[in-house]
mmCIF file of C-alpha atoms and ligand atoms in Angstrom:
data_model
loop_
_atom_site.group_PDB
_atom_site.id
_atom_site.type_symbol
_atom_site.label_atom_id
_atom_site.label_comp_id
_atom_site.label_asym_id
_atom_site.label_seq_id
_atom_site.Cartn_x
_atom_site.Cartn_y
_atom_site.Cartn_z
ATOM 1 C CA MET A 1 -45.531 -80.414 113.016
ATOM 2 C CA LYS A 2 -42.336 -81.589 112.094
ATOM 3 C CA THR A 3 -42.964 -81.603 108.642
ATOM 4 C CA ASP A 4 -44.855 -78.193 108.564
ATOM 5 C CA LYS A 5 -42.020 -76.512 110.302
ATOM 6 C CA LYS A 6 -39.938 -78.033 107.469
ATOM 7 C CA ARG A 7 -41.704 -77.073 104.607
ATOM 8 C CA MET A 8 -42.370 -73.316 106.232
ATOM 9 C CA GLY A 9 -38.681 -73.251 106.863
ATOM 10 C CA ALA A 10 -38.140 -74.052 103.195
ATOM 11 C CA ASN A 11 -40.797 -71.027 102.116
ATOM 12 C CA SER A 12 -39.177 -68.898 104.316
ATOM 13 C CA PHE A 13 -35.979 -69.808 102.603
ATOM 14 C CA VAL A 14 -37.477 -69.327 99.473
ATOM 15 C CA LEU A 15 -39.235 -65.945 100.902
ATOM 16 C CA VAL A 16 -35.612 -64.607 101.879
ATOM 17 C CA VAL A 17 -33.935 -65.247 98.515
ATOM 18 C CA ILE A 18 -36.849 -63.478 96.860
ATOM 19 C CA ASN A 19 -36.363 -60.438 99.473
ATOM 20 C CA ILE A 20 -32.646 -60.859 98.703
ATOM 21 C CA GLN A 21 -33.176 -60.440 95.138
ATOM 22 C CA LEU A 22 -35.378 -57.668 95.380
ATOM 23 C CA VAL A 23 -32.906 -55.486 97.387
ATOM 24 C CA SER A 24 -30.260 -56.353 95.354
ATOM 25 C CA LEU A 25 -32.523 -55.153 92.248
ATOM 26 C CA LEU A 26 -33.466 -52.275 93.748
ATOM 27 C CA MET A 27 -29.748 -51.669 94.737
ATOM 28 C CA MET A 28 -28.850 -52.013 91.048
ATOM 29 C CA GLU A 29 -31.547 -49.626 89.765
ATOM 30 C CA GLN A 30 -30.574 -47.135 92.621
ATOM 31 C CA LYS A 31 -26.845 -47.754 91.550
ATOM 32 C CA ILE A 32 -27.636 -47.033 87.939
ATOM 33 C CA VAL A 33 -29.555 -43.764 88.552
ATOM 34 C CA ASP A 34 -26.614 -42.768 90.840
ATOM 35 C CA ILE A 35 -24.208 -43.278 88.282
ATOM 36 C CA LYS A 36 -26.498 -41.229 85.551
ATOM 37 C CA ASN A 37 -26.885 -38.497 88.053
ATOM 38 C CA GLN A 38 -23.292 -38.578 88.781
ATOM 39 C CA ALA A 39 -22.261 -38.386 85.018
ATOM 40 C CA VAL A 40 -24.571 -35.442 84.515
ATOM 41 C CA GLU A 41 -22.960 -33.482 87.160
ATOM 42 C CA ILE A 42 -19.625 -33.987 86.360
ATOM 43 C CA ILE A 43 -19.950 -33.952 82.473
ATOM 44 C CA LYS A 44 -21.457 -30.404 83.142
ATOM 45 C CA LYS A 45 -18.656 -28.766 84.318
ATOM 46 C CA VAL A 46 -16.049 -30.286 81.904
ATOM 47 C CA LYS A 47 -13.745 -27.638 80.081
ATOM 48 C CA ASN A 48 -11.879 -29.702 77.640
ATOM 49 C CA SER A 49 -11.944 -32.601 75.557
ATOM 50 C CA ASP A 50 -9.226 -34.533 77.216
ATOM 51 C CA GLU A 51 -11.221 -34.152 80.624
ATOM 52 C CA LEU A 52 -14.271 -35.461 78.750
ATOM 53 C CA PHE A 53 -12.436 -38.725 77.475
ATOM 54 C CA ASN A 54 -11.489 -39.857 80.706
ATOM 55 C CA LEU A 55 -14.930 -39.027 81.896
ATOM 56 C CA GLU A 56 -16.411 -41.439 79.016
ATOM 57 C CA LYS A 57 -13.897 -44.145 80.012
ATOM 58 C CA LYS A 58 -15.187 -43.647 83.689
ATOM 59 C CA PHE A 59 -18.567 -43.678 83.498
ATOM 60 C CA LEU A 60 -18.963 -46.353 80.179
ATOM 61 C CA GLY A 61 -15.437 -47.740 80.023
ATOM 62 C CA ARG A 62 -15.156 -51.491 79.964
ATOM 63 C CA LYS A 63 -13.862 -51.161 83.525
ATOM 64 C CA SER A 64 -16.339 -48.871 84.558
ATOM 65 C CA GLU A 65 -19.268 -49.398 87.269
ATOM 66 C CA PHE A 66 -21.801 -49.366 84.846
ATOM 67 C CA VAL A 67 -20.226 -52.164 83.206
ATOM 68 C CA GLY A 68 -19.680 -54.222 85.896
ATOM 69 C CA ILE A 69 -23.585 -53.893 86.794
ATOM 70 C CA LEU A 70 -24.394 -55.184 83.073
ATOM 71 C CA LYS A 71 -22.160 -57.957 83.786
ATOM 72 C CA GLY A 72 -23.941 -58.822 86.840
ATOM 73 C CA LEU A 73 -27.216 -59.174 84.604
ATOM 74 C CA LYS A 74 -26.322 -63.071 83.920
ATOM 75 C CA ASP A 75 -27.408 -63.669 87.447
ATOM 76 C CA LEU A 76 -30.843 -62.166 87.550
ATOM 77 C CA SER A 77 -33.837 -63.930 86.340
ATOM 78 C CA GLU A 78 -34.931 -63.361 82.985
ATOM 79 C CA GLU A 79 -37.602 -60.650 84.057
ATOM 80 C CA GLU A 80 -35.329 -58.775 85.950
ATOM 81 C CA ARG A 81 -32.612 -58.971 83.494
ATOM 82 C CA ARG A 82 -35.153 -57.398 81.253
ATOM 83 C CA LYS A 83 -35.772 -54.303 83.478
ATOM 84 C CA ILE A 84 -32.436 -53.696 84.603
ATOM 85 C CA GLY A 85 -31.336 -54.359 80.934
ATOM 86 C CA VAL A 86 -34.001 -51.713 79.833
ATOM 87 C CA LEU A 87 -33.097 -49.184 82.520
ATOM 88 C CA ALA A 88 -29.498 -49.779 81.587
ATOM 89 C CA ASN A 89 -29.872 -49.339 78.091
ATOM 90 C CA LYS A 90 -31.775 -46.127 78.686
ATOM 91 C CA THR A 91 -29.238 -44.649 81.073
ATOM 92 C CA LYS A 92 -26.455 -45.716 78.970
ATOM 93 C CA GLY A 93 -28.177 -43.838 76.066
ATOM 94 C CA GLU A 94 -28.629 -40.872 78.351
ATOM 95 C CA ILE A 95 -25.036 -40.614 79.265
ATOM 96 C CA ILE A 96 -23.871 -41.103 75.825
ATOM 97 C CA GLU A 97 -26.073 -38.267 74.945
ATOM 98 C CA ILE A 98 -24.547 -36.046 77.403
ATOM 99 C CA ILE A 99 -21.286 -36.867 76.460
ATOM 100 C CA LEU A 100 -21.846 -35.837 72.868
ATOM 101 C CA LYS A 101 -23.772 -32.802 73.797
ATOM 102 C CA LYS A 102 -20.744 -31.733 75.741
ATOM 103 C CA LYS A 103 -18.648 -32.668 73.046
ATOM 104 C CA THR A 104 -20.123 -30.831 70.254
ATOM 105 C CA GLU A 105 -20.018 -27.540 72.761
ATOM 106 C CA LEU A 106 -16.479 -28.164 73.249
ATOM 107 C CA SER A 107 -15.936 -28.443 69.591
ATOM 108 C CA GLY A 108 -18.117 -25.719 68.964
ATOM 109 C CA GLN A 109 -15.166 -23.647 71.320
ATOM 110 C CA ARG A 110 -12.821 -24.683 69.150
ATOM 111 C CA GLY A 111 -14.572 -24.372 65.860
ATOM 112 C CA SER A 112 -14.965 -20.883 66.158
ATOM 113 C CA GLU A 113 -11.297 -20.727 66.736
ATOM 114 C CA LYS A 114 -11.012 -22.850 63.828
ATOM 115 C CA GLU A 115 -13.134 -20.768 61.529
ATOM 116 C CA LYS A 116 -10.716 -17.760 61.885
ATOM 117 C CA ILE A 117 -8.217 -19.639 59.982
ATOM 118 C CA ASP A 118 -9.008 -19.070 56.716
ATOM 119 C CA VAL A 119 -7.114 -21.216 54.045
ATOM 120 C CA THR A 120 -7.934 -19.452 51.249
ATOM 121 C CA ILE A 121 -6.568 -15.989 52.938
ATOM 122 C CA PRO A 122 -3.078 -15.580 51.221
ATOM 123 C CA GLY A 123 -0.253 -16.293 53.722
ATOM 124 C CA LYS A 124 1.348 -13.332 55.375
ATOM 125 C CA LYS A 125 4.559 -12.664 53.897
ATOM 126 C CA LYS A 126 7.726 -12.963 56.155
ATOM 127 C CA GLU A 127 9.764 -9.920 55.708
ATOM 128 C CA ILE A 128 13.365 -11.400 55.421
ATOM 129 C CA GLY A 129 15.997 -8.619 55.922
ATOM 130 C CA HIS A 130 18.986 -8.169 54.215
ATOM 131 C CA LEU A 131 22.526 -6.791 54.237
ATOM 132 C CA HIS A 132 22.989 -2.935 53.985
ATOM 133 C CA PRO A 133 24.847 -2.046 50.709
ATOM 134 C CA ILE A 134 27.805 -0.948 52.697
ATOM 135 C CA SER A 135 27.909 -4.255 54.703
ATOM 136 C CA VAL A 136 27.863 -6.115 51.347
ATOM 137 C CA VAL A 137 30.597 -3.800 50.012
ATOM 138 C CA ARG A 138 32.389 -4.307 53.120
ATOM 139 C CA ARG A 139 32.243 -7.999 52.984
ATOM 140 C CA ASP A 140 33.425 -8.155 49.102
ATOM 141 C CA ILE A 141 36.349 -5.938 50.346
ATOM 142 C CA GLU A 142 37.094 -8.382 53.525
ATOM 143 C CA ASP A 143 36.740 -11.340 50.833
ATOM 144 C CA ILE A 144 38.981 -10.182 48.332
ATOM 145 C CA PHE A 145 41.809 -8.833 50.996
ATOM 146 C CA THR A 146 41.635 -12.244 53.032
ATOM 147 C CA SER A 147 42.389 -14.042 49.714
ATOM 148 C CA MET A 148 45.535 -12.048 49.459
ATOM 149 C CA GLY A 149 46.704 -12.970 52.905
ATOM 150 C CA PHE A 150 45.543 -9.783 54.568
ATOM 151 C CA GLU A 151 44.183 -9.793 58.246
ATOM 152 C CA ILE A 152 40.958 -7.939 59.184
ATOM 153 C CA ALA A 153 41.836 -5.308 61.999
ATOM 154 C CA ASP A 154 39.681 -3.293 63.998
ATOM 155 C CA GLY A 155 39.989 -0.269 66.937
ATOM 156 C CA PRO A 156 37.616 1.997 68.780
ATOM 157 C CA GLU A 157 35.300 4.517 67.221
ATOM 158 C CA VAL A 158 35.544 6.423 70.468
ATOM 159 C CA GLU A 159 39.340 7.028 69.989
ATOM 160 C CA THR A 160 42.310 8.899 72.064
ATOM 161 C CA GLU A 161 43.845 11.904 70.469
ATOM 162 C CA PHE A 162 47.115 10.193 70.780
ATOM 163 C CA TYR A 163 45.732 7.025 68.252
ATOM 164 C CA ASN A 164 43.901 9.539 66.025
ATOM 165 C CA PHE A 165 46.211 12.588 65.444
ATOM 166 C CA ASP A 166 49.816 12.764 67.904
ATOM 167 C CA ALA A 167 50.699 9.283 66.868
ATOM 168 C CA LEU A 168 50.049 10.021 63.227
ATOM 169 C CA ASN A 169 52.542 12.906 62.992
ATOM 170 C CA ILE A 170 49.885 15.363 63.554
ATOM 171 C CA PRO A 171 50.663 17.429 66.726
ATOM 172 C CA ALA A 172 48.053 19.636 68.870
ATOM 173 C CA ASP A 173 48.838 22.793 66.998
ATOM 174 C CA HIS A 174 49.598 21.332 63.269
ATOM 175 C CA PRO A 175 46.951 22.847 60.582
ATOM 176 C CA ALA A 176 46.224 19.285 59.395
ATOM 177 C CA ARG A 177 44.100 18.609 62.251
ATOM 178 C CA ASP A 178 41.600 21.192 60.650
ATOM 179 C CA MET A 179 41.257 19.028 57.819
ATOM 180 C CA GLN A 180 39.853 16.678 59.759
ATOM 181 C CA ASP A 181 37.633 18.323 62.394
ATOM 182 C CA THR A 182 35.525 15.799 64.510
ATOM 183 C CA PHE A 183 33.339 15.573 67.432
ATOM 184 C CA PHE A 184 35.252 15.881 70.703
ATOM 185 C CA LEU A 185 33.852 14.058 73.986
ATOM 186 C CA LYS A 186 33.658 15.829 77.084
ATOM 187 C CA ASP A 187 36.828 14.342 78.201
ATOM 188 C CA GLU A 188 39.028 16.795 75.637
ATOM 189 C CA LYS A 189 41.299 13.705 75.056
ATOM 190 C CA LEU A 190 38.628 11.694 73.549
ATOM 191 C CA ALA A 191 37.023 12.136 69.967
ATOM 192 C CA MET A 192 35.314 10.068 67.585
ATOM 193 C CA ARG A 193 37.991 8.914 65.470
ATOM 194 C CA SER A 194 37.879 10.906 61.887
ATOM 195 C CA GLN A 195 39.951 8.362 60.120
ATOM 196 C CA THR A 196 40.660 4.515 60.496
ATOM 197 C CA SER A 197 44.503 5.731 60.338
ATOM 198 C CA SER A 198 43.947 5.729 63.929
ATOM 199 C CA VAL A 199 44.280 1.729 64.187
ATOM 200 C CA GLN A 200 47.730 2.067 62.493
ATOM 201 C CA VAL A 201 49.894 2.587 65.636
ATOM 202 C CA ARG A 202 47.563 0.618 67.654
ATOM 203 C CA TYR A 203 48.139 -2.369 65.508
ATOM 204 C CA MET A 204 51.444 -2.144 65.313
ATOM 205 C CA GLN A 205 52.158 -1.589 68.826
ATOM 206 C CA GLN A 206 50.608 -5.229 69.508
ATOM 207 C CA HIS A 207 52.332 -6.848 66.470
ATOM 208 C CA LYS A 208 55.820 -7.017 64.860
ATOM 209 C CA PRO A 209 56.148 -6.640 61.025
ATOM 210 C CA PRO A 210 55.480 -8.276 58.822
ATOM 211 C CA ILE A 211 52.109 -6.805 58.773
ATOM 212 C CA LYS A 212 49.346 -7.243 56.097
ATOM 213 C CA ILE A 213 46.217 -5.385 57.466
ATOM 214 C CA ILE A 214 42.978 -3.885 56.033
ATOM 215 C CA VAL A 215 40.709 -1.720 58.844
ATOM 216 C CA PRO A 216 37.318 -1.427 57.522
ATOM 217 C CA GLY A 217 35.215 0.965 59.762
ATOM 218 C CA LYS A 218 33.072 3.746 61.000
ATOM 219 C CA CYS A 219 34.627 7.371 60.839
ATOM 220 C CA PHE A 220 33.228 10.771 62.168
ATOM 221 C CA ARG A 221 33.776 14.304 60.877
ATOM 222 C CA ASN A 222 32.183 17.793 61.800
ATOM 223 C CA GLU A 223 31.453 18.886 58.153
ATOM 224 C CA ALA A 224 28.988 20.417 56.252
ATOM 225 C CA THR A 225 27.257 17.351 54.151
ATOM 226 C CA ASP A 226 26.493 17.133 50.501
ATOM 227 C CA THR A 227 26.239 14.420 48.195
ATOM 228 C CA THR A 228 29.835 13.416 48.828
ATOM 229 C CA HIS A 229 30.202 14.397 52.286
ATOM 230 C CA GLU A 230 28.758 12.805 55.547
ATOM 231 C CA HIS A 231 29.399 13.462 58.814
ATOM 232 C CA THR A 232 29.250 9.760 59.505
ATOM 233 C CA PHE A 233 30.809 7.311 56.662
ATOM 234 C CA TYR A 234 33.208 4.185 56.044
ATOM 235 C CA GLN A 235 36.877 4.038 55.413
ATOM 236 C CA PHE A 236 38.928 1.054 54.755
ATOM 237 C CA GLU A 237 42.518 1.647 55.779
ATOM 238 C CA ALA A 238 45.274 -0.841 54.258
ATOM 239 C CA LEU A 239 48.599 -1.108 56.048
ATOM 240 C CA VAL A 240 51.376 -3.126 54.965
ATOM 241 C CA VAL A 241 54.584 -2.813 56.836
ATOM 242 C CA GLY A 242 58.194 -5.262 56.491
ATOM 243 C CA LYS A 243 61.314 -4.817 54.706
ATOM 244 C CA ASP A 244 61.755 -3.544 51.397
ATOM 245 C CA ILE A 245 58.211 -2.239 51.025
ATOM 246 C CA ASN A 246 57.846 0.453 48.073
ATOM 247 C CA ILE A 247 55.575 2.278 45.946
ATOM 248 C CA GLY A 248 55.274 -0.340 43.662
ATOM 249 C CA ASN A 249 53.817 -2.813 46.311
ATOM 250 C CA LEU A 250 51.145 -0.326 46.998
ATOM 251 C CA LYS A 251 50.232 0.137 43.388
ATOM 252 C CA ILE A 252 50.127 -3.393 42.463
ATOM 253 C CA VAL A 253 47.968 -4.256 45.667
ATOM 254 C CA ALA A 254 45.735 -1.613 44.837
ATOM 255 C CA HIS A 255 45.276 -2.537 41.102
ATOM 256 C CA GLN A 256 44.627 -6.325 42.418
ATOM 257 C CA PHE A 257 41.894 -5.138 44.581
ATOM 258 C CA PHE A 258 40.047 -3.269 42.523
ATOM 259 C CA SER A 259 40.220 -5.231 39.565
ATOM 260 C CA ALA A 260 38.747 -7.919 41.477
ATOM 261 C CA PHE A 261 36.193 -5.486 43.226
ATOM 262 C CA PHE A 262 34.661 -4.348 39.806
ATOM 263 C CA GLY A 263 35.428 -7.401 37.929
ATOM 264 C CA THR A 264 37.301 -5.215 35.219
ATOM 265 C CA ASP A 265 40.906 -4.191 34.554
ATOM 266 C CA VAL A 266 40.943 -1.072 36.772
ATOM 267 C CA LYS A 267 44.100 1.549 36.640
ATOM 268 C CA VAL A 268 45.149 3.053 39.551
ATOM 269 C CA ARG A 269 46.949 6.653 39.607
ATOM 270 C CA LEU A 270 48.900 8.481 42.203
ATOM 271 C CA ARG A 271 49.025 12.545 42.370
ATOM 272 C CA PRO A 272 51.598 14.057 45.052
ATOM 273 C CA SER A 273 49.444 15.171 48.186
ATOM 274 C CA TYR A 274 50.334 15.595 51.526
ATOM 275 C CA PHE A 275 49.237 13.727 54.850
ATOM 276 C CA PRO A 276 51.679 13.893 57.815
ATOM 277 C CA PHE A 277 51.387 10.183 58.560
ATOM 278 C CA VAL A 278 52.819 9.532 55.080
ATOM 279 C CA GLU A 279 55.959 10.416 53.321
ATOM 280 C CA PRO A 280 55.898 10.444 50.206
ATOM 281 C CA GLY A 281 51.804 11.193 50.212
ATOM 282 C CA PHE A 282 49.535 10.915 47.548
ATOM 283 C CA GLU A 283 45.910 11.591 46.438
ATOM 284 C CA PHE A 284 44.682 7.874 44.820
ATOM 285 C CA ASP A 285 42.623 7.646 41.962
ATOM 286 C CA ILE A 286 41.495 4.846 39.856
ATOM 287 C CA SER A 287 40.251 4.844 35.984
ATOM 288 C CA CYS A 288 36.161 5.984 36.105
ATOM 289 C CA THR A 289 34.449 2.228 36.359
ATOM 290 C CA VAL A 290 31.336 4.037 34.359
ATOM 291 C CA CYS A 291 32.994 5.164 31.202
ATOM 292 C CA GLY A 292 36.492 2.951 31.482
ATOM 293 C CA GLY A 293 38.390 6.376 31.833
ATOM 294 C CA LYS A 294 36.942 7.913 28.198
ATOM 295 C CA GLY A 295 35.498 10.608 30.509
ATOM 296 C CA CYS A 296 31.519 10.803 31.593
ATOM 297 C CA ARG A 297 29.213 12.441 33.981
ATOM 298 C CA ALA A 298 30.294 10.380 36.970
ATOM 299 C CA CYS A 299 34.010 11.426 36.580
ATOM 300 C CA LYS A 300 33.200 14.818 35.504
ATOM 301 C CA GLY A 301 34.789 14.123 31.969
ATOM 302 C CA ASN A 302 38.490 13.687 33.125
ATOM 303 C CA GLY A 303 38.193 9.787 33.226
ATOM 304 C CA TRP A 304 39.571 9.548 36.820
ATOM 305 C CA LEU A 305 37.837 8.899 40.159
ATOM 306 C CA GLU A 306 39.390 10.240 43.475
ATOM 307 C CA LEU A 307 39.321 7.435 46.332
ATOM 308 C CA GLY A 308 41.209 8.839 48.958
ATOM 309 C CA GLY A 309 44.988 9.032 50.189
ATOM 310 C CA ALA A 310 47.630 7.194 50.249
ATOM 311 C CA GLY A 311 51.402 7.045 50.795
ATOM 312 C CA MET A 312 54.481 5.263 52.049
ATOM 313 C CA VAL A 313 54.239 5.508 56.320
ATOM 314 C CA ASN A 314 56.137 8.035 57.708
ATOM 315 C CA GLN A 315 59.214 7.018 60.231
ATOM 316 C CA ASN A 316 57.989 9.134 62.912
ATOM 317 C CA VAL A 317 54.418 6.792 62.923
ATOM 318 C CA LEU A 318 56.572 3.679 62.683
ATOM 319 C CA GLU A 319 58.804 5.253 65.880
ATOM 320 C CA ALA A 320 55.511 6.080 67.473
ATOM 321 C CA ALA A 321 54.601 2.604 67.392
ATOM 322 C CA GLY A 322 57.731 1.672 68.936
ATOM 323 C CA TYR A 323 59.992 0.440 65.971
ATOM 324 C CA LYS A 324 63.428 1.708 65.339
ATOM 325 C CA CYS A 325 63.748 4.232 62.553
ATOM 326 C CA ASN A 326 64.254 3.092 59.100
ATOM 327 C CA GLU A 327 64.137 -0.550 60.389
ATOM 328 C CA TYR A 328 61.024 -0.970 58.363
ATOM 329 C CA GLN A 329 59.242 0.721 55.477
ATOM 330 C CA GLY A 330 55.369 0.403 54.861
ATOM 331 C CA PHE A 331 52.547 1.648 52.482
ATOM 332 C CA ALA A 332 49.009 2.850 53.946
ATOM 333 C CA TRP A 333 45.834 4.203 52.335
ATOM 334 C CA GLY A 334 42.503 5.326 53.611
ATOM 335 C CA PHE A 335 39.672 4.676 51.465
ATOM 336 C CA GLY A 336 36.023 5.822 51.393
ATOM 337 C CA LEU A 337 33.966 2.675 51.640
ATOM 338 C CA GLU A 338 30.738 4.592 50.537
ATOM 339 C CA ARG A 339 32.776 5.611 47.302
ATOM 340 C CA LEU A 340 33.209 2.155 46.037
ATOM 341 C CA ALA A 341 29.649 1.239 47.124
ATOM 342 C CA MET A 342 28.254 4.498 45.088
ATOM 343 C CA MET A 343 30.444 3.568 42.084
ATOM 344 C CA LYS A 344 29.280 -0.211 42.297
ATOM 345 C CA TYR A 345 25.590 0.559 42.624
ATOM 346 C CA LYS A 346 25.654 3.802 40.506
ATOM 347 C CA ILE A 347 24.403 6.133 43.630
ATOM 348 C CA ASP A 348 24.750 9.550 43.071
ATOM 349 C CA ASP A 349 24.258 10.896 47.018
ATOM 350 C CA ILE A 350 26.449 9.335 49.927
ATOM 351 C CA ARG A 351 23.367 10.580 52.236
ATOM 352 C CA LEU A 352 21.087 7.895 51.404
ATOM 353 C CA PHE A 353 23.126 5.190 53.265
ATOM 354 C CA HIS A 354 22.061 6.575 56.426
ATOM 355 C CA SER A 355 18.986 8.350 55.429
ATOM 356 C CA GLY A 356 16.979 5.520 56.754
ATOM 357 C CA ASP A 357 15.107 5.525 53.540
ATOM 358 C CA LEU A 358 13.371 2.044 52.884
ATOM 359 C CA ARG A 359 12.776 2.793 48.961
ATOM 360 C CA PHE A 360 16.570 3.298 49.069
ATOM 361 C CA ILE A 361 17.289 0.311 51.140
ATOM 362 C CA ARG A 362 14.939 -2.250 49.253
ATOM 363 C CA GLN A 363 16.834 -1.819 46.050
ATOM 364 C CA PHE A 364 19.721 -3.759 47.111
HETATM 365 N N1 LIG B 1 43.587 8.930 56.763
HETATM 366 C C1 LIG B 1 43.511 9.456 55.721
HETATM 367 C C2 LIG B 1 42.025 10.547 55.494
HETATM 368 O O1 LIG B 1 41.198 9.945 56.083
HETATM 369 C C3 LIG B 1 43.487 8.991 54.037
HETATM 370 C C4 LIG B 1 45.017 8.183 54.447
HETATM 371 C C5 LIG B 1 45.343 6.933 54.869
HETATM 372 C C6 LIG B 1 45.965 9.061 53.532
HETATM 373 C C7 LIG B 1 46.360 6.723 54.702
HETATM 374 C C8 LIG B 1 47.266 8.139 53.515
HETATM 375 C C9 LIG B 1 47.684 7.116 54.112
HETATM 376 O O2 LIG B 1 41.976 11.676 54.679
#
């Protein structure tokens, strides 16, 4: 009886072990099926390849539950190992297939984007801007004058009547104002400056001689436009003030500048003229850079080109700046900047500069 019991005990032990193995076998199978179902569900919703990469790791990576199950196979009997092994391999294959399918689906999305990039299509040319001819000329002028020790000064384009006229010895009722009819603002004491000479007194009030400046900038006049006149144009003023400044200085500085600017020996000529803010005053000409002074169409046959006004600064202007009368002398000029650009680039109509016509601008 005792032995029987013992035998029975042994038998039921075997039975229990078998049952446990059976249960764990079923559990393993279930687990594998669960993993697969989970993989199918989650991978379906994947939106990008990074997510997919992480899921591949999660489901099939070295540390995945799935691989954990496969590692446990070694504890099973040969027959069970085979059974689970077949199921595991089949499931693994299925998960891989789902992943691959998703991969092609995702790369298909990218693929269609990629296909839009056709490497054989000629590239889009980048439009690179460049300086307007006026800016080029302005920079050239500035370079030459700074190399001669001049400073570049600036002033407002909307100017007071005082700096544009009164301080320059042009009182309100003076007929010289008619020569420079400009655009007044609602506040009648303000106008668009008609000349860069407006910066003369502004600058002198702030600085003591010796003064050597040029003032390149925009000016405005209310006038009928033609090939040589514009309502908006550029000038560049020069102002040199100190002790013993004379007309010889004006001529030599101008000669040096024009020769450097045109790269050839340019002659300068002064003709007596009138501007209220200089005494004596001149019209300023240079020898024609097209024909060298022999006479051609550009200079209307006389060999000279007019550039603007010049002269010795009137003592009234120096006084308006706060200097004592006759303490200093100075010379000044105001030349048209477009004139120089027109000569340099052989442009025959000043209106082209502000025309906004790209066919013109693209030539520079
Ligand atoms: N400002 C004068 C003009 O625009 C030119 C000029 C400048 C004349 C300086 C003499 C001295 O007409």
